[in-house]
């Protein structure tokens, strides 16, 4: 009977040891599952942050494209205005450079709409257009009357030249 009791005690000890080992493995498995869940949650958080960052970057990119398009339109408008301002002839021709100390500078605009027919038909179209609009000449004279006389001496009325304006040159 002692042998049975001893065998039962050994069996009970083996059972307790096996249960202790099983509980230990269950706790280790629970810890592994908890670590895996923590890693999964951390990964989910990283994915969400990356998603929010991607969304923010996407919005920023869309806004940047809008700004770029608006700037391109503004640049095109500015280039068009620049082309238009360059189309205006800003040249100032010097009638002659002889002058005295008392002479003043006068800007005289001379136009000839019939320059091609009356003076020179072989000019380029842009030169003919500048004569139609009027060319500006710098004339040195004591007064406006003398400036007009100098210009009419060079550009005669019978050839179609007309003075369209006389202003004093800014100092």
mmCIF file of C-alpha atoms in Angstrom:
data_model
loop_
_atom_site.group_PDB
_atom_site.id
_atom_site.type_symbol
_atom_site.label_atom_id
_atom_site.label_comp_id
_atom_site.label_asym_id
_atom_site.label_seq_id
_atom_site.Cartn_x
_atom_site.Cartn_y
_atom_site.Cartn_z
ATOM 1 C CA UNK A 1 0.000 0.000 0.000
ATOM 2 C CA UNK A 2 2.823 2.351 0.653
ATOM 3 C CA UNK A 3 3.989 1.614 -2.818
ATOM 4 C CA UNK A 4 0.612 2.741 -4.125
ATOM 5 C CA UNK A 5 0.695 5.789 -1.951
ATOM 6 C CA UNK A 6 4.241 6.523 -3.059
ATOM 7 C CA UNK A 7 3.263 5.976 -6.718
ATOM 8 C CA UNK A 8 0.210 8.250 -6.244
ATOM 9 C CA UNK A 9 2.432 10.888 -4.647
ATOM 10 C CA UNK A 10 4.885 10.677 -7.557
ATOM 11 C CA UNK A 11 1.966 10.892 -9.994
ATOM 12 C CA UNK A 12 0.534 13.895 -8.113
ATOM 13 C CA UNK A 13 3.964 15.582 -8.131
ATOM 14 C CA UNK A 14 4.343 14.893 -11.858
ATOM 15 C CA UNK A 15 0.850 16.270 -12.420
ATOM 16 C CA UNK A 16 1.621 19.412 -10.393
ATOM 17 C CA UNK A 17 4.905 19.860 -12.268
ATOM 18 C CA UNK A 18 3.154 19.410 -15.624
ATOM 19 C CA UNK A 19 0.450 21.902 -14.575
ATOM 20 C CA UNK A 20 3.109 24.384 -13.452
ATOM 21 C CA UNK A 21 4.895 23.974 -16.808
ATOM 22 C CA UNK A 22 1.587 24.365 -18.682
ATOM 23 C CA UNK A 23 0.715 27.518 -16.711
ATOM 24 C CA UNK A 24 4.210 28.878 -17.380
ATOM 25 C CA UNK A 25 3.803 28.220 -21.137
ATOM 26 C CA UNK A 26 0.330 29.800 -21.081
ATOM 27 C CA UNK A 27 1.749 32.946 -19.399
ATOM 28 C CA UNK A 28 4.622 33.068 -21.884
ATOM 29 C CA UNK A 29 2.134 32.672 -24.725
ATOM 30 C CA UNK A 30 -0.062 35.424 -23.218
ATOM 31 C CA UNK A 31 2.993 37.705 -22.969
ATOM 32 C CA UNK A 32 3.975 36.908 -26.572
ATOM 33 C CA UNK A 33 0.396 37.642 -27.695
ATOM 34 C CA UNK A 34 0.386 40.886 -25.658
ATOM 35 C CA UNK A 35 3.735 41.933 -27.217
ATOM 36 C CA UNK A 36 2.396 41.067 -30.665
ATOM 37 C CA UNK A 37 -0.749 43.096 -29.974
ATOM 38 C CA UNK A 38 1.365 46.032 -28.767
ATOM 39 C CA UNK A 39 3.528 45.791 -31.914
ATOM 40 C CA UNK A 40 0.382 45.573 -34.054
ATOM 41 C CA UNK A 41 -1.114 48.625 -32.313
ATOM 42 C CA UNK A 42 2.157 50.520 -32.714
ATOM 43 C CA UNK A 43 2.161 49.584 -36.410
ATOM 44 C CA UNK A 44 -1.455 50.735 -36.736
ATOM 45 C CA UNK A 45 -0.519 54.039 -35.077
ATOM 46 C CA UNK A 46 2.448 54.459 -37.437
ATOM 47 C CA UNK A 47 0.219 53.699 -40.436
ATOM 48 C CA UNK A 48 -2.377 56.220 -39.223
ATOM 49 C CA UNK A 49 0.309 58.896 -38.710
ATOM 50 C CA UNK A 50 1.720 58.138 -42.155
ATOM 51 C CA UNK A 51 -1.803 58.291 -43.606
ATOM 52 C CA UNK A 52 -2.464 61.673 -41.955
ATOM 53 C CA UNK A 53 0.906 62.939 -43.159
ATOM 54 C CA UNK A 54 0.155 61.642 -46.657
ATOM 55 C CA UNK A 55 -3.237 63.358 -46.604
ATOM 56 C CA UNK A 56 -1.668 66.609 -45.398
ATOM 57 C CA UNK A 57 1.017 66.370 -48.092
ATOM 58 C CA UNK A 58 -1.631 65.622 -50.694
ATOM 59 C CA UNK A 59 -3.576 68.728 -49.660
ATOM 60 C CA UNK A 60 -0.387 70.764 -49.617
ATOM 61 C CA UNK A 61 0.506 69.472 -53.085
ATOM 62 C CA UNK A 62 -2.954 70.349 -54.374
ATOM 63 C CA UNK A 63 -2.661 73.852 -52.901
ATOM 64 C CA UNK A 64 0.840 74.228 -54.342
ATOM 65 C CA UNK A 65 -0.480 73.218 -57.778
ATOM 66 C CA UNK A 66 -3.239 75.809 -57.454
ATOM 67 C CA UNK A 67 -0.700 78.468 -56.465
ATOM 68 C CA UNK A 68 1.572 77.404 -59.337
ATOM 69 C CA UNK A 69 -1.304 77.625 -61.812
ATOM 70 C CA UNK A 70 -2.275 81.046 -60.470
ATOM 71 C CA UNK A 71 1.350 82.189 -60.721
ATOM 72 C CA UNK A 72 1.626 80.835 -64.263
ATOM 73 C CA UNK A 73 -1.489 82.768 -65.232
ATOM 74 C CA UNK A 74 -0.098 85.876 -63.542
ATOM 75 C CA UNK A 75 3.232 85.375 -65.338
ATOM 76 C CA UNK A 76 1.473 84.962 -68.675
ATOM 77 C CA UNK A 77 -0.487 88.144 -67.985
ATOM 78 C CA UNK A 78 2.691 89.960 -66.990
ATOM 79 C CA UNK A 79 4.514 88.679 -70.081
ATOM 80 C CA UNK A 80 1.602 89.839 -72.236
ATOM 81 C CA UNK A 81 1.724 93.275 -70.625
ATOM 82 C CA UNK A 82 5.499 93.316 -71.073
ATOM 83 C CA UNK A 83 5.138 92.419 -74.761
ATOM 84 C CA UNK A 84 2.543 95.164 -75.119
ATOM 85 C CA UNK A 85 4.789 97.712 -73.422
ATOM 86 C CA UNK A 86 7.740 96.636 -75.562
ATOM 87 C CA UNK A 87 5.604 97.112 -78.635
ATOM 88 C CA UNK A 88 5.428 100.828 -77.862
ATOM 89 C CA UNK A 89 8.361 102.600 -79.447
ATOM 90 C CA UNK A 90 10.232 104.396 -76.666
ATOM 91 C CA UNK A 91 13.097 105.535 -78.820
ATOM 92 C CA UNK A 92 14.181 109.147 -78.728
ATOM 93 C CA UNK A 93 15.966 110.328 -81.864
ATOM 94 C CA UNK A 94 18.417 113.232 -81.688
ATOM 95 C CA UNK A 95 17.766 115.776 -84.428
ATOM 96 C CA UNK A 96 21.199 117.338 -84.021
ATOM 97 C CA UNK A 97 23.686 117.629 -81.236
ATOM 98 C CA UNK A 98 24.668 121.260 -81.848
ATOM 99 C CA UNK A 99 23.682 123.405 -78.915
ATOM 100 C CA UNK A 100 24.632 126.412 -76.861
ATOM 101 C CA UNK A 101 24.660 126.836 -73.112
ATOM 102 C CA UNK A 102 21.311 128.616 -73.197
ATOM 103 C CA UNK A 103 19.557 125.971 -75.317
ATOM 104 C CA UNK A 104 16.901 123.820 -73.696
ATOM 105 C CA UNK A 105 15.981 120.283 -74.603
ATOM 106 C CA UNK A 106 12.631 119.856 -76.382
ATOM 107 C CA UNK A 107 10.905 116.585 -77.229
ATOM 108 C CA UNK A 108 9.122 117.018 -80.550
ATOM 109 C CA UNK A 109 6.816 114.305 -81.875
ATOM 110 C CA UNK A 110 6.734 114.151 -85.672
ATOM 111 C CA UNK A 111 4.280 111.930 -87.544
ATOM 112 C CA UNK A 112 3.828 111.089 -91.206
ATOM 113 C CA UNK A 113 0.988 108.651 -91.980
ATOM 114 C CA UNK A 114 1.886 108.664 -95.701
ATOM 115 C CA UNK A 115 5.627 108.100 -95.253
ATOM 116 C CA UNK A 116 5.626 105.043 -97.487
ATOM 117 C CA UNK A 117 3.983 106.869 -100.397
ATOM 118 C CA UNK A 118 5.578 110.297 -100.091
ATOM 119 C CA UNK A 119 9.119 109.603 -98.854
ATOM 120 C CA UNK A 120 10.328 105.980 -98.948
ATOM 121 C CA UNK A 121 8.205 102.964 -99.841
ATOM 122 C CA UNK A 122 11.055 100.485 -99.217
ATOM 123 C CA UNK A 123 11.031 100.804 -95.411
ATOM 124 C CA UNK A 124 10.179 97.906 -93.134
ATOM 125 C CA UNK A 125 6.639 97.709 -91.858
ATOM 126 C CA UNK A 126 7.723 98.474 -88.270
ATOM 127 C CA UNK A 127 9.484 101.676 -89.414
ATOM 128 C CA UNK A 128 6.425 102.758 -91.377
ATOM 129 C CA UNK A 129 4.278 102.106 -88.293
ATOM 130 C CA UNK A 130 6.607 104.213 -86.139
ATOM 131 C CA UNK A 131 6.184 107.118 -88.577
ATOM 132 C CA UNK A 132 2.388 106.679 -88.473
ATOM 133 C CA UNK A 133 2.358 106.766 -84.665
ATOM 134 C CA UNK A 134 4.944 109.517 -84.576
ATOM 135 C CA UNK A 135 8.620 109.536 -83.750
ATOM 136 C CA UNK A 136 10.073 111.522 -80.875
ATOM 137 C CA UNK A 137 13.048 113.795 -81.533
ATOM 138 C CA UNK A 138 15.300 115.610 -79.074
ATOM 139 C CA UNK A 139 15.815 119.172 -80.318
ATOM 140 C CA UNK A 140 18.077 121.759 -78.700
ATOM 141 C CA UNK A 141 16.638 125.286 -78.974
ATOM 142 C CA UNK A 142 16.074 128.456 -76.963
ATOM 143 C CA UNK A 143 12.297 128.145 -77.035
ATOM 144 C CA UNK A 144 9.463 126.066 -78.474
ATOM 145 C CA UNK A 145 9.174 128.226 -81.605
ATOM 146 C CA UNK A 146 12.859 127.690 -82.470
ATOM 147 C CA UNK A 147 12.478 123.949 -81.826
ATOM 148 C CA UNK A 148 9.524 123.810 -84.240
ATOM 149 C CA UNK A 149 11.533 125.754 -86.854
ATOM 150 C CA UNK A 150 14.432 123.300 -86.623
ATOM 151 C CA UNK A 151 12.122 120.328 -87.057
ATOM 152 C CA UNK A 152 10.179 121.806 -89.984
ATOM 153 C CA UNK A 153 13.476 122.680 -91.674
ATOM 154 C CA UNK A 154 14.391 118.997 -91.595
ATOM 155 C CA UNK A 155 10.935 117.411 -92.052
ATOM 156 C CA UNK A 156 8.967 119.433 -94.604
ATOM 157 C CA UNK A 157 5.187 119.775 -94.631
ATOM 158 C CA UNK A 158 4.920 119.072 -98.357
ATOM 159 C CA UNK A 159 6.272 115.544 -97.738
ATOM 160 C CA UNK A 160 3.500 114.860 -95.200
ATOM 161 C CA UNK A 161 5.374 115.456 -91.940
ATOM 162 C CA UNK A 162 3.396 117.039 -89.105
ATOM 163 C CA UNK A 163 4.421 118.038 -85.605
ATOM 164 C CA UNK A 164 1.953 116.394 -83.220
ATOM 165 C CA UNK A 165 3.413 117.594 -79.942
ATOM 166 C CA UNK A 166 6.200 119.586 -78.311
ATOM 167 C CA UNK A 167 7.204 119.202 -74.667
ATOM 168 C CA UNK A 168 10.141 120.424 -72.696
ATOM 169 C CA UNK A 169 12.657 117.746 -71.733
ATOM 170 C CA UNK A 170 12.776 116.957 -68.030
ATOM 171 C CA UNK A 171 16.087 117.976 -66.541
#
